Coordinates of N, CA and C in Angstrom, one line a residue:
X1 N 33.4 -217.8 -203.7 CA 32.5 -217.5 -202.6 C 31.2 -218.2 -202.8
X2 N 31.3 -218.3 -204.5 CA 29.3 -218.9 -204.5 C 28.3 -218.3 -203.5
X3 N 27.8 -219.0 -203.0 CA 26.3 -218.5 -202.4 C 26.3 -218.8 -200.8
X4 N 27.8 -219.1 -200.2 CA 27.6 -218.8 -198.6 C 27.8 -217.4 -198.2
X5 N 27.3 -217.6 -196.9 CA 27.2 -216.3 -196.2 C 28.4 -215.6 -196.1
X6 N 28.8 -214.4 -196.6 CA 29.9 -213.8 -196.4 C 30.3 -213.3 -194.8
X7 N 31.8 -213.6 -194.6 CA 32.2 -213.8 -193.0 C 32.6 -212.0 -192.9
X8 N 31.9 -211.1 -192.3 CA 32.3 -210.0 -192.6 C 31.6 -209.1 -191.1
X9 N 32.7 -208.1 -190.6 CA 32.0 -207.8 -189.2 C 31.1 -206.4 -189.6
X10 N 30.8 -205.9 -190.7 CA 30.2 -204.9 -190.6 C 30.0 -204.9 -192.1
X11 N 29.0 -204.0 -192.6 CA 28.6 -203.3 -193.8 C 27.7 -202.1 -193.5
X12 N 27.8 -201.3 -193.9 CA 27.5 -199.8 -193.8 C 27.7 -198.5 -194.8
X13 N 27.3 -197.3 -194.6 CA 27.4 -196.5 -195.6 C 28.5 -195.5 -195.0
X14 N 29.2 -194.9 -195.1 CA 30.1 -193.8 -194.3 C 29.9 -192.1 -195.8
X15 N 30.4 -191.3 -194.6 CA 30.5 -190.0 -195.6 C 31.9 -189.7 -195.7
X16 N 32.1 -189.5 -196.8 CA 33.3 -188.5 -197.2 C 33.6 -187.1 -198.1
X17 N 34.8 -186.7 -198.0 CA 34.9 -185.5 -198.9 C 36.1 -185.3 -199.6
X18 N 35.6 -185.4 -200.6 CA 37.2 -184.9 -201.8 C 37.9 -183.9 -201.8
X19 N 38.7 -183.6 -202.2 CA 39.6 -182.7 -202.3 C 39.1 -181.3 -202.7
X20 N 38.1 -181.3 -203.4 CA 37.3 -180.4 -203.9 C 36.5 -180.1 -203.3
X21 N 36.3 -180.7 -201.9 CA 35.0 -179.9 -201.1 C 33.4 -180.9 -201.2
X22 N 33.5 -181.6 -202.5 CA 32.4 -182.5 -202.6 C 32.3 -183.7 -201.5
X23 N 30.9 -183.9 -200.9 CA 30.8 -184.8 -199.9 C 29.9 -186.2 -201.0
X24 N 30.5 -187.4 -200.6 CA 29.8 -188.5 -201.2 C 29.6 -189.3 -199.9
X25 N 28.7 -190.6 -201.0 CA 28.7 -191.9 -199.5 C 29.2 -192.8 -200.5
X26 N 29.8 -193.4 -199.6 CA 30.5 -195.2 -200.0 C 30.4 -195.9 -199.2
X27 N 29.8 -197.3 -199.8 CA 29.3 -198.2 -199.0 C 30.7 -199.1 -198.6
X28 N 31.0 -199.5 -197.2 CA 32.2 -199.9 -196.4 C 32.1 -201.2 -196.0
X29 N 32.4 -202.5 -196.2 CA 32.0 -203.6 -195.7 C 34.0 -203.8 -195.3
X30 N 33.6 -204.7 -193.7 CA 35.0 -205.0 -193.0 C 34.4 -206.2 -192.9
X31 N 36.0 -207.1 -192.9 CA 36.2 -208.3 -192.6 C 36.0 -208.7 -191.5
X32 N 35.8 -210.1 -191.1 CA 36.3 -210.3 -189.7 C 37.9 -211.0 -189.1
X33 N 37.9 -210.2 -188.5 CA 39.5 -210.0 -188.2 C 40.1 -209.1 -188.7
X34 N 41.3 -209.1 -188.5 CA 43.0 -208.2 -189.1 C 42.3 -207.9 -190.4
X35 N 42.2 -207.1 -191.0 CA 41.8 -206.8 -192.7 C 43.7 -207.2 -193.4
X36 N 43.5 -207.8 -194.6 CA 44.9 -208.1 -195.4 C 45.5 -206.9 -195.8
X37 N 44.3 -206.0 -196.4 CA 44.4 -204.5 -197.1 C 43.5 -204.3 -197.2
X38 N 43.4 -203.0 -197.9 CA 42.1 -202.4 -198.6 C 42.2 -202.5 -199.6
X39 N 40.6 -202.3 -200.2 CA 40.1 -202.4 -201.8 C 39.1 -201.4 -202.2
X40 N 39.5 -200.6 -203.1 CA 38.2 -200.0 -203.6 C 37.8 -200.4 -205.3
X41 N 36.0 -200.4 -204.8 CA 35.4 -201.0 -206.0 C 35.0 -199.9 -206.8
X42 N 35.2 -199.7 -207.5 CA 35.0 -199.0 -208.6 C 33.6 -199.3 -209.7
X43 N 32.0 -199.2 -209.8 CA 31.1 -199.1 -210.2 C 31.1 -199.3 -211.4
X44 N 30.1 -200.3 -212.1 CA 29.9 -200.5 -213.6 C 28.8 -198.9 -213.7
X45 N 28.6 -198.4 -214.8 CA 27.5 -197.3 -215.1 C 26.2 -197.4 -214.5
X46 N 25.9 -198.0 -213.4 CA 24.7 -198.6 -213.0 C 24.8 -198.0 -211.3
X47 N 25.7 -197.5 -211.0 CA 26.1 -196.6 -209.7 C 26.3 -198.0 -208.8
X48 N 26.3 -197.5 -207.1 CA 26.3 -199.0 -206.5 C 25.4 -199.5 -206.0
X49 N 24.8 -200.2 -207.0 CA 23.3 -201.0 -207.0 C 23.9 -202.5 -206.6
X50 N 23.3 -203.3 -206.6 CA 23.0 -204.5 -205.6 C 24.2 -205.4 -206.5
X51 N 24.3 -205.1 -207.3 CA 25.5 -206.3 -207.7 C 26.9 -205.4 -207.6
X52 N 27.1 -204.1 -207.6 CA 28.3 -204.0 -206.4 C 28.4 -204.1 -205.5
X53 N 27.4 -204.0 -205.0 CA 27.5 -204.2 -203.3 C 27.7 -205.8 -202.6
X54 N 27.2 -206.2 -203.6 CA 27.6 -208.0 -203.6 C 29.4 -208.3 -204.0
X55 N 29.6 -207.2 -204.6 CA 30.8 -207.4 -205.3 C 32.0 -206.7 -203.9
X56 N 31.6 -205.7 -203.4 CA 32.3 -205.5 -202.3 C 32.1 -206.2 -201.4
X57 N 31.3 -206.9 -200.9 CA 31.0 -207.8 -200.0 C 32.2 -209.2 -200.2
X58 N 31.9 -209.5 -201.2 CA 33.3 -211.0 -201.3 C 34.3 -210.4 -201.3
X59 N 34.6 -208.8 -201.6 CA 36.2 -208.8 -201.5 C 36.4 -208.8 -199.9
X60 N 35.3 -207.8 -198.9 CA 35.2 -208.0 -198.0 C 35.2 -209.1 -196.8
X61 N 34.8 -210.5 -197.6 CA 34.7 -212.1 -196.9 C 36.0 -212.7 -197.4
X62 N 36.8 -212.1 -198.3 CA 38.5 -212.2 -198.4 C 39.0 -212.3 -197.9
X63 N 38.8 -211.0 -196.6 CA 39.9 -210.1 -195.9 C 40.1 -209.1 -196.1
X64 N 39.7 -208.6 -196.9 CA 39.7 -206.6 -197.2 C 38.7 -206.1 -196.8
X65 N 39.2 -204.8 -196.3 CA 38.2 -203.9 -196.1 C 38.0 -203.4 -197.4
X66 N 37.1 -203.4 -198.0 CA 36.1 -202.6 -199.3 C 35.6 -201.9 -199.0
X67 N 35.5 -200.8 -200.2 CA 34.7 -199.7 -200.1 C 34.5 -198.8 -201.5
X68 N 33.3 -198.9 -201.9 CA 32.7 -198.8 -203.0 C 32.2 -196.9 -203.0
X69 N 32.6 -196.2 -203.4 CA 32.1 -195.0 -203.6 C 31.3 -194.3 -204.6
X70 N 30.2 -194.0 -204.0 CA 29.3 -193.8 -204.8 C 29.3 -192.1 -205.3
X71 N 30.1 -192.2 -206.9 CA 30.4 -191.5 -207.8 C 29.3 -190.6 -208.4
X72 N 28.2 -191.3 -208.4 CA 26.7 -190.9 -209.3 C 26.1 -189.2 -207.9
X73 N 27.1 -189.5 -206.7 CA 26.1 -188.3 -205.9 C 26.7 -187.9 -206.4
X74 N 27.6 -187.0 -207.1 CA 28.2 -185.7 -208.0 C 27.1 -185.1 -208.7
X75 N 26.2 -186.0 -208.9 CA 24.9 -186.0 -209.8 C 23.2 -185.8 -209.5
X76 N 23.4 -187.1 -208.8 CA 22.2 -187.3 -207.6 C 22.6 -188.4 -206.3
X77 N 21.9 -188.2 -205.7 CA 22.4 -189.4 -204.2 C 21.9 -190.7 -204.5
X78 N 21.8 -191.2 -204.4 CA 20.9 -192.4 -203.8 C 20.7 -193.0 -205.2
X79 N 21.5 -193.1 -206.4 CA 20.8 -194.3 -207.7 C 22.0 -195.1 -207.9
X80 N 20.8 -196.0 -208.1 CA 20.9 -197.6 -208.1 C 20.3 -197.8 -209.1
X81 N 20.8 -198.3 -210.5 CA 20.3 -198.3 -211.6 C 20.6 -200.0 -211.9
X82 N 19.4 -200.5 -212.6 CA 19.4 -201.9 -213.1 C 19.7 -202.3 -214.5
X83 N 20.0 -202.8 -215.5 CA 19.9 -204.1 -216.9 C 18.9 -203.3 -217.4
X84 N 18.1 -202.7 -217.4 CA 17.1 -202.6 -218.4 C 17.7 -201.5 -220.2
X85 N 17.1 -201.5 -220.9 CA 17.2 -200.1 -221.6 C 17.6 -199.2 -221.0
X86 N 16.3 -199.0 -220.6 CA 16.7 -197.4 -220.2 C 17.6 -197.3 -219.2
X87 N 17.7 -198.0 -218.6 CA 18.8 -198.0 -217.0 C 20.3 -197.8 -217.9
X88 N 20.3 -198.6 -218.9 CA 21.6 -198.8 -219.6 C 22.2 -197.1 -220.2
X89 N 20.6 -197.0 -220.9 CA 20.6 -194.8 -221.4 C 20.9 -194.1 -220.4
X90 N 20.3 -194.3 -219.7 CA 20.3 -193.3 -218.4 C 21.9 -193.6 -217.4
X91 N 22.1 -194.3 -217.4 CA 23.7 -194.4 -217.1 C 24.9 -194.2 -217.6
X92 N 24.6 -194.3 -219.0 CA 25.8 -193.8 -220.3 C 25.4 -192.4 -219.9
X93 N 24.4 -191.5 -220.2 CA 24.4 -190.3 -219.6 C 24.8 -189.4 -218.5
X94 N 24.4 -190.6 -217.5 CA 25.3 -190.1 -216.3 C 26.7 -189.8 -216.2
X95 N 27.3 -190.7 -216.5 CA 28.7 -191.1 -216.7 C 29.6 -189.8 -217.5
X96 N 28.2 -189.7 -218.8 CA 29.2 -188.6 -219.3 C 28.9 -187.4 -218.7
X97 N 28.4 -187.1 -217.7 CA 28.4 -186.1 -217.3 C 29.7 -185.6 -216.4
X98 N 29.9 -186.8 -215.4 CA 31.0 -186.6 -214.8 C 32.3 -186.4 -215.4
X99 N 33.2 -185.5 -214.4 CA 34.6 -184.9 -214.6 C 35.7 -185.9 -214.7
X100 N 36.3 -186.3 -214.9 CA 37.2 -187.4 -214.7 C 38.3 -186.7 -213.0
X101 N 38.4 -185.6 -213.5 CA 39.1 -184.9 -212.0 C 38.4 -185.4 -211.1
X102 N 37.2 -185.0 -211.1 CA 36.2 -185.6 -209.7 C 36.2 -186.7 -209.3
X103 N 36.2 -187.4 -210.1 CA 35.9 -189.5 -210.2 C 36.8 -189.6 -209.8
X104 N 38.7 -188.8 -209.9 CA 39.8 -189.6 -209.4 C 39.8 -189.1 -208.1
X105 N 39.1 -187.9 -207.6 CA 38.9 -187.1 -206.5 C 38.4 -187.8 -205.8
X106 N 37.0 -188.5 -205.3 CA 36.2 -189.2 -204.8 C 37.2 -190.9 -204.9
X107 N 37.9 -191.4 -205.8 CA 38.3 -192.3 -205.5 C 39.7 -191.9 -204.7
X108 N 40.3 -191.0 -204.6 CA 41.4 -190.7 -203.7 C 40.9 -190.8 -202.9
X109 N 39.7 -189.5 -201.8 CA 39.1 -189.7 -201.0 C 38.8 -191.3 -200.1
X110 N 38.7 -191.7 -201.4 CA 37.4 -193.2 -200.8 C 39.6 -194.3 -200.3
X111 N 40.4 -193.9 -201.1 CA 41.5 -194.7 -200.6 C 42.4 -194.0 -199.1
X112 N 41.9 -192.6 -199.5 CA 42.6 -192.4 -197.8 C 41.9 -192.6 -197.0
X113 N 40.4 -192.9 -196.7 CA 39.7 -193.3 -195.8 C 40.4 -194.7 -195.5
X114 N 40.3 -195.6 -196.4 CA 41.2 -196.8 -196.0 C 42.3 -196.6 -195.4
X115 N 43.4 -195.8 -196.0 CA 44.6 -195.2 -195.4 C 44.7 -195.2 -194.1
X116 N 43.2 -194.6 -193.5 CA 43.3 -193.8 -192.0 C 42.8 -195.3 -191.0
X117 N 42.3 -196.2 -191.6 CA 41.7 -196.9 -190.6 C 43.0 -197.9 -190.1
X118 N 42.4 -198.2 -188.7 CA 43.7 -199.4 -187.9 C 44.0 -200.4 -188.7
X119 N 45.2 -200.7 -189.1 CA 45.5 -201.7 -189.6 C 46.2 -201.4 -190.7
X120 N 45.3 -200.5 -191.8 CA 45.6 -200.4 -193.2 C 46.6 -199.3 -193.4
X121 N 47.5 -198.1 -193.0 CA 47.9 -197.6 -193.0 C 49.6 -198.0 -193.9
X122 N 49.6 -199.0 -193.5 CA 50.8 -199.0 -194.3 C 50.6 -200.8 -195.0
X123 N 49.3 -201.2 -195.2 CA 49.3 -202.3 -196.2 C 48.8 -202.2 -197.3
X124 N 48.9 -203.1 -198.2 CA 48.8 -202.5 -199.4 C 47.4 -202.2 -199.7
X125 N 47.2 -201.2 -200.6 CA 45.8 -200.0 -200.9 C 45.8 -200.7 -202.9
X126 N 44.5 -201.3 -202.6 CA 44.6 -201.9 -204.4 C 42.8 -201.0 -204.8
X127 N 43.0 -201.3 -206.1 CA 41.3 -200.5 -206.8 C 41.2 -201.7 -207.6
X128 N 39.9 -201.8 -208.1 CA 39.3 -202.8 -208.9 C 38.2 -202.0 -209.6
X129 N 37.9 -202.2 -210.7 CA 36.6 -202.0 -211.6 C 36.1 -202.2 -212.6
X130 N 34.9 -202.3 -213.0 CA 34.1 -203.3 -213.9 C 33.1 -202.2 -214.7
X131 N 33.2 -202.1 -216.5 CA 32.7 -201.6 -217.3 C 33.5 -200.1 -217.0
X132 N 32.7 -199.4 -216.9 CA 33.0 -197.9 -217.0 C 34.1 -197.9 -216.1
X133 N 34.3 -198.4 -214.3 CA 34.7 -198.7 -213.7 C 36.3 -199.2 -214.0
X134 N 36.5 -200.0 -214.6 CA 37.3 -200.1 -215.4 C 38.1 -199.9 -216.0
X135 N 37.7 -198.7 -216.9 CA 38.6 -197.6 -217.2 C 39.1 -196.8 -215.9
X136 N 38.4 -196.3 -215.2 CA 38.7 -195.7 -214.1 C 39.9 -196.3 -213.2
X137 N 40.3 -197.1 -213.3 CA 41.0 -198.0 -212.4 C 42.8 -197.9 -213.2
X138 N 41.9 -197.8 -214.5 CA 43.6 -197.6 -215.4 C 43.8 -196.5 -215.4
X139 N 43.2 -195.6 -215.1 CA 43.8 -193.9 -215.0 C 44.2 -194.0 -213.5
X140 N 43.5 -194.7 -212.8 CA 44.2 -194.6 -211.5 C 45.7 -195.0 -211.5
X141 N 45.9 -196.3 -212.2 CA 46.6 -196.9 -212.1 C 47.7 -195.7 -212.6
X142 N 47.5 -195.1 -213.4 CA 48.6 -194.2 -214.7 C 48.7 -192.8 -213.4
X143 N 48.2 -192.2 -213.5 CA 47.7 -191.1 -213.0 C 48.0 -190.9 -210.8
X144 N 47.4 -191.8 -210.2 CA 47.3 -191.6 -208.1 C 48.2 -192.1 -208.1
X145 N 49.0 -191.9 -207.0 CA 49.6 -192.0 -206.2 C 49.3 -192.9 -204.5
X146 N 49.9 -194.0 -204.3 CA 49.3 -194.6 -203.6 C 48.5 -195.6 -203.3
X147 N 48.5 -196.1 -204.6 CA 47.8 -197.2 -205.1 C 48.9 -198.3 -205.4
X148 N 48.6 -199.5 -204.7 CA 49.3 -200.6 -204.7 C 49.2 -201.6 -206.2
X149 N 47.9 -201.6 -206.6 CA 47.8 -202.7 -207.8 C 46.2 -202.3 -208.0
X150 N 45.8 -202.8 -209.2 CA 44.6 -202.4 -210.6 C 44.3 -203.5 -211.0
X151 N 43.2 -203.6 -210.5 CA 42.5 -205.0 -211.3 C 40.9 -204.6 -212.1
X152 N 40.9 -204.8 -213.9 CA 40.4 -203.8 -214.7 C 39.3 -204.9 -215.2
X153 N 37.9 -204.9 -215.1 CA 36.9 -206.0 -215.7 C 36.4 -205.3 -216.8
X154 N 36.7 -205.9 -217.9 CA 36.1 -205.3 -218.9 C 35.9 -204.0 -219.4
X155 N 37.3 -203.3 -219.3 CA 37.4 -201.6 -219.3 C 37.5 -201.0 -220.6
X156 N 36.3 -201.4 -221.7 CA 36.8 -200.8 -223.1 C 36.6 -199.4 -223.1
X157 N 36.5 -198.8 -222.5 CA 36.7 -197.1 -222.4 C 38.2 -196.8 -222.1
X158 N 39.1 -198.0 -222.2 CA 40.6 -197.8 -221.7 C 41.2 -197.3 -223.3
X159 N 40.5 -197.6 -224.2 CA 41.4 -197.3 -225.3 C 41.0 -195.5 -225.6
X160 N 40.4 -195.4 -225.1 CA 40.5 -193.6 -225.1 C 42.0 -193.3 -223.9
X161 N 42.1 -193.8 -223.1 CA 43.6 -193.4 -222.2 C 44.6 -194.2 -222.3
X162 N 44.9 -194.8 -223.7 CA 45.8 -195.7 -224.3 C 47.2 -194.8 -223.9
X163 N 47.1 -193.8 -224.3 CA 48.5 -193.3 -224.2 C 49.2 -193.2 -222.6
X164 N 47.9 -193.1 -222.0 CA 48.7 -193.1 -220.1 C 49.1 -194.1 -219.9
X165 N 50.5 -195.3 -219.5 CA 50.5 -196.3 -219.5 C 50.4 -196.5 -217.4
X166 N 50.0 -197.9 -216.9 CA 50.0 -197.7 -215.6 C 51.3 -197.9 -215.2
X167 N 51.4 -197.0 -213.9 CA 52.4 -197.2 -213.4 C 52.8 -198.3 -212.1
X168 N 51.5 -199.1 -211.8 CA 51.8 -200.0 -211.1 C 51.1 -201.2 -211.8
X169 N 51.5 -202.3 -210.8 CA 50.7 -203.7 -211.9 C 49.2 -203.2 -211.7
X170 N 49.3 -203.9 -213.2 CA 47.9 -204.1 -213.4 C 47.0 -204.9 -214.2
X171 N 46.0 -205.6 -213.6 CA 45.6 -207.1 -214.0 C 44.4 -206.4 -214.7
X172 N 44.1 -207.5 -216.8 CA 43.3 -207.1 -216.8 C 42.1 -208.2 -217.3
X173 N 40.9 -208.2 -216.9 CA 39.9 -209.7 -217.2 C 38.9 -209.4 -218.5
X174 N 39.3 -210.1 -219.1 CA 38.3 -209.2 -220.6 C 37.4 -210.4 -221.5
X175 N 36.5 -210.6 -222.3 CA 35.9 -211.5 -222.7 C 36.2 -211.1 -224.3
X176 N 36.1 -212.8 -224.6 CA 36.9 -212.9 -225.8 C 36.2 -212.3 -227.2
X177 N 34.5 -212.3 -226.6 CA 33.3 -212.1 -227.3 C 32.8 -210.3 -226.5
X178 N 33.6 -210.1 -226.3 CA 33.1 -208.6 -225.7 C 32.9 -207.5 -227.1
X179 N 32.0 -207.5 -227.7 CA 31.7 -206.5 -228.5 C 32.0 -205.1 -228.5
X180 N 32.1 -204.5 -227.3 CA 32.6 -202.9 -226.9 C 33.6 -202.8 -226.6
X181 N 34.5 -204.2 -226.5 CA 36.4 -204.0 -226.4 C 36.7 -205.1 -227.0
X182 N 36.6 -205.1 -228.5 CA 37.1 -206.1 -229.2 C 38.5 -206.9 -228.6
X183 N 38.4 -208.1 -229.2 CA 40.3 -208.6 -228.5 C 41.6 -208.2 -229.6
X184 N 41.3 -207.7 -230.7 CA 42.3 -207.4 -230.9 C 42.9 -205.8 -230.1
X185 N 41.8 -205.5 -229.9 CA 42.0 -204.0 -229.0 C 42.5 -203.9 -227.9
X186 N 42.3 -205.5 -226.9 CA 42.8 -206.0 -226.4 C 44.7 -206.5 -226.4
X187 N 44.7 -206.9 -227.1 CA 45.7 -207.4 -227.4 C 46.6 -206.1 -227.9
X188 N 45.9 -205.2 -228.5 CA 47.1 -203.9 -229.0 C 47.6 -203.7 -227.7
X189 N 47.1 -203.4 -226.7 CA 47.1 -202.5 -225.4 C 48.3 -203.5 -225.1
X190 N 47.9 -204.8 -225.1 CA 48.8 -205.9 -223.8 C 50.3 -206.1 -224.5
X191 N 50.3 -205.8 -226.4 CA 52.0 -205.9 -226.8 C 52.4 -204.0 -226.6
X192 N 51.7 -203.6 -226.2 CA 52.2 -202.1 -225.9 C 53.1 -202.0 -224.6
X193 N 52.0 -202.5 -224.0 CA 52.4 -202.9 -222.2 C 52.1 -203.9 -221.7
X194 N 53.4 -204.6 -222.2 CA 53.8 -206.2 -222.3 C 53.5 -206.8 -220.7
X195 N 53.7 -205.5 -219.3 CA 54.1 -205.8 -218.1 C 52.3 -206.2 -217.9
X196 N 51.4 -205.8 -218.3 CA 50.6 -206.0 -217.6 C 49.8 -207.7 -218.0
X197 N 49.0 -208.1 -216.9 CA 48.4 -209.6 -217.0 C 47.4 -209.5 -217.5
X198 N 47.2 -210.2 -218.5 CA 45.4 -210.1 -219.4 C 45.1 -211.4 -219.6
X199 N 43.8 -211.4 -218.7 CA 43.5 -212.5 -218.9 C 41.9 -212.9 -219.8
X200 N 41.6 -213.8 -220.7 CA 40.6 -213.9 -221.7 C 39.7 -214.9 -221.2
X201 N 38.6 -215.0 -221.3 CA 37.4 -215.7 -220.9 C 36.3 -215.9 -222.5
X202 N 35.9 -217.2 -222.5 CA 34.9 -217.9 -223.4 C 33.9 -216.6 -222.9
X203 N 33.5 -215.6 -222.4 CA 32.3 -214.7 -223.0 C 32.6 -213.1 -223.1
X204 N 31.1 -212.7 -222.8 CA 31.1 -211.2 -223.4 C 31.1 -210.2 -222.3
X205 N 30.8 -208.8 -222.9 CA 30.7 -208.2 -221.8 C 29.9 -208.1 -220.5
X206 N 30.5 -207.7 -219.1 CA 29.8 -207.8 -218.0 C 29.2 -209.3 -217.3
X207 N 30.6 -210.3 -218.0 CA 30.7 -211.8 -217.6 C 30.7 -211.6 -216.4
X208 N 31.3 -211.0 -215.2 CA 31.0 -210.9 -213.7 C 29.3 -211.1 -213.2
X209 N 28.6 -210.0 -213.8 CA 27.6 -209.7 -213.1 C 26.1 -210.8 -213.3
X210 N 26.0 -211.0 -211.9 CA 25.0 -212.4 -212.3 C 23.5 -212.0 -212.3
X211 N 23.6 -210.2 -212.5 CA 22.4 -209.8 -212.4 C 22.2 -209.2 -213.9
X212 N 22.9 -209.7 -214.9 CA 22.8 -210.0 -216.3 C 22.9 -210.9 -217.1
X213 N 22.1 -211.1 -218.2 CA 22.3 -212.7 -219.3 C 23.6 -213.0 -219.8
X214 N 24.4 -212.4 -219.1 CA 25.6 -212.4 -220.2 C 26.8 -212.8 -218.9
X215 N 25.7 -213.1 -217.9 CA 26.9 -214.1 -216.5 C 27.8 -215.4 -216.8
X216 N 28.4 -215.2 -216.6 CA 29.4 -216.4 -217.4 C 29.9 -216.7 -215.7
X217 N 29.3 -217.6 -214.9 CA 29.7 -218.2 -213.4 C 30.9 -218.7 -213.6
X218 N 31.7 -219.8 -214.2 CA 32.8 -220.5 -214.7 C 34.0 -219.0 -214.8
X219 N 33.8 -217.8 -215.7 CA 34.8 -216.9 -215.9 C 35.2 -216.5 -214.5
X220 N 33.6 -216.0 -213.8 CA 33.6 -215.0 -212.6 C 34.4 -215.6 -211.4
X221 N 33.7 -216.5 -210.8 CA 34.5 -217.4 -210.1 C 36.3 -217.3 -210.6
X222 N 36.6 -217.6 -211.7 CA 37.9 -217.4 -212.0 C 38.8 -216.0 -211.8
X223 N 37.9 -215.4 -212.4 CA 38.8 -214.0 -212.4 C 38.9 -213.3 -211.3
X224 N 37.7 -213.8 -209.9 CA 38.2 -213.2 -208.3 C 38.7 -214.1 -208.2
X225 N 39.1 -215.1 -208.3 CA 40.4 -216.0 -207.7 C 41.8 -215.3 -208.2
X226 N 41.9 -214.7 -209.2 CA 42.6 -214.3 -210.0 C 43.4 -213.1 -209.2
X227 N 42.1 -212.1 -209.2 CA 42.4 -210.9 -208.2 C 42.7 -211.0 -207.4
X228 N 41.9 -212.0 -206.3 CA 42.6 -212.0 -205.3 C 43.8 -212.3 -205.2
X229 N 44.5 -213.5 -205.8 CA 45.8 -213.9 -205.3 C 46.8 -212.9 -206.1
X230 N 46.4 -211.7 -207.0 CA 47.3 -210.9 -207.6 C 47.2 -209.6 -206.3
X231 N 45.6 -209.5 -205.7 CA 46.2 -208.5 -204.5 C 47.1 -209.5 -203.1
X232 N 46.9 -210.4 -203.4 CA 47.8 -210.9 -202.1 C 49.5 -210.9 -202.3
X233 N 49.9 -210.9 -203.5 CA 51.0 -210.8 -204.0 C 52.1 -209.5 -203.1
X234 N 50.6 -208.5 -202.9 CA 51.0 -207.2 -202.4 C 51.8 -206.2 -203.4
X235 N 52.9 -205.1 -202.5 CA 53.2 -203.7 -203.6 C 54.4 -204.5 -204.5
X236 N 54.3 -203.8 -205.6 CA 55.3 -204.3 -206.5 C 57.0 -204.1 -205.7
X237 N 58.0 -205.0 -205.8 CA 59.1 -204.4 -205.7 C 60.0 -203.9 -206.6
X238 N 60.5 -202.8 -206.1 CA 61.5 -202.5 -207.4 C 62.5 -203.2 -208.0

């Protein structure tokens, strides 16, 4: 996508409500035209601050409708956390505060809204996520129902849910120099569950994000080309 203008007929915030009664907002960016499917983006610990919202936006200049749910209102509304120290502290914090029930609650939520819109009801419904996000995507993947495919950016919090294996494909993008998910840790997971795609990159953690020193453009660029043509693939057959 680089740095042109993303082709996209709307971006906006919508409300929803989980299964539990909790109301969130997630930010909704549509394509222009027919949407392929839907995607939900799943948040690095920094809630959806300006580099996910950039990040749903290209999936959204794809052809998907995206939609990014902002997990942190369980907590407070409205943060948007940056790179700094403290943003980094105060995010690990957040994070552990949250239920895992909830997080898969709001992300069910945020997939049947896609579910209900024209078009998407019977195309395929994929999740994606980056850092914390990430792990989240592999419990989806093990765990919901209704999820077509898992694409996991640097999810070393996956080796705490080692034992849940996913049950649909699931693509994973990891740096070879990632200090918080070593590659041999890497590599246990991928001869475990041989089915899934893991793919290795020349850097470290949070190679996606170009609103950190640790952007690796050459990886990023790669690994949504990656995504994308593994969501276009569509649902697995039996």
């Amino acid at each position: 996508m680089g740095d042109r203008r993303p082709t996209l007929s709307g971006m906006g915030k919508v409300k929803l409500r989980a299964s539990d009664g909790h109301e969130f907002e997630a930010l909704r960016v549509d394509p222009l035209g027919d949407p392929k499917g839907g995607v939900v983006v799943v948040q690095e610990i920094f809630g959806v601050n300006r580099h996910i919202q950039a990040v749903t936006a290209r999936f959204a200049a794809a052809g998907y409708t995206a939609i990014a749910p902002a997990f942190f209102d369980r907590i407070e509304s409205g943060l948007e956390l940056g790179y700094d120290k403290a943003d980094v502290t105060r995010g690990r914090e957040l994070v552990g505060k949250l239920e895992l029930s909830g997080v898969l609650a709001d992300l069910d939520a945020a997939a049947s809204h896609l579910r209900a819109q024209p078009g998407l009801a019977d195309g395929p419904l994929d999740v994606v996520g980056y850092c914390w996000g990430g792990a989240v995507v592999w419990l989806a993947a093990a765990r919901m129902e209704g999820i077509d495919r898992a694409v996991s950016y640097y999810g070393s919090r996956i080796v705490n849910y080692v034992d849940e294996g996913p049950r649909v494909p699931l693509m994973m993008h990891v740096g070879k120099d990632d200090a918080s998910f070593p590659i041999e840790k890497v590599h246990e997971i991928g001869a475990r569950y041989p089915r899934i795609e893991i793919h290795e990159y020349d850097a470290g953690h949070g190679f996606n994000c170009d609103h950190r020193g640790a952007f690796e453009p050459v990886a990023s660029a790669l690994a949504l080309a990656r995504s994308l043509e593994f969501f276009a693939s569509g649902p697995a057959q039996e």
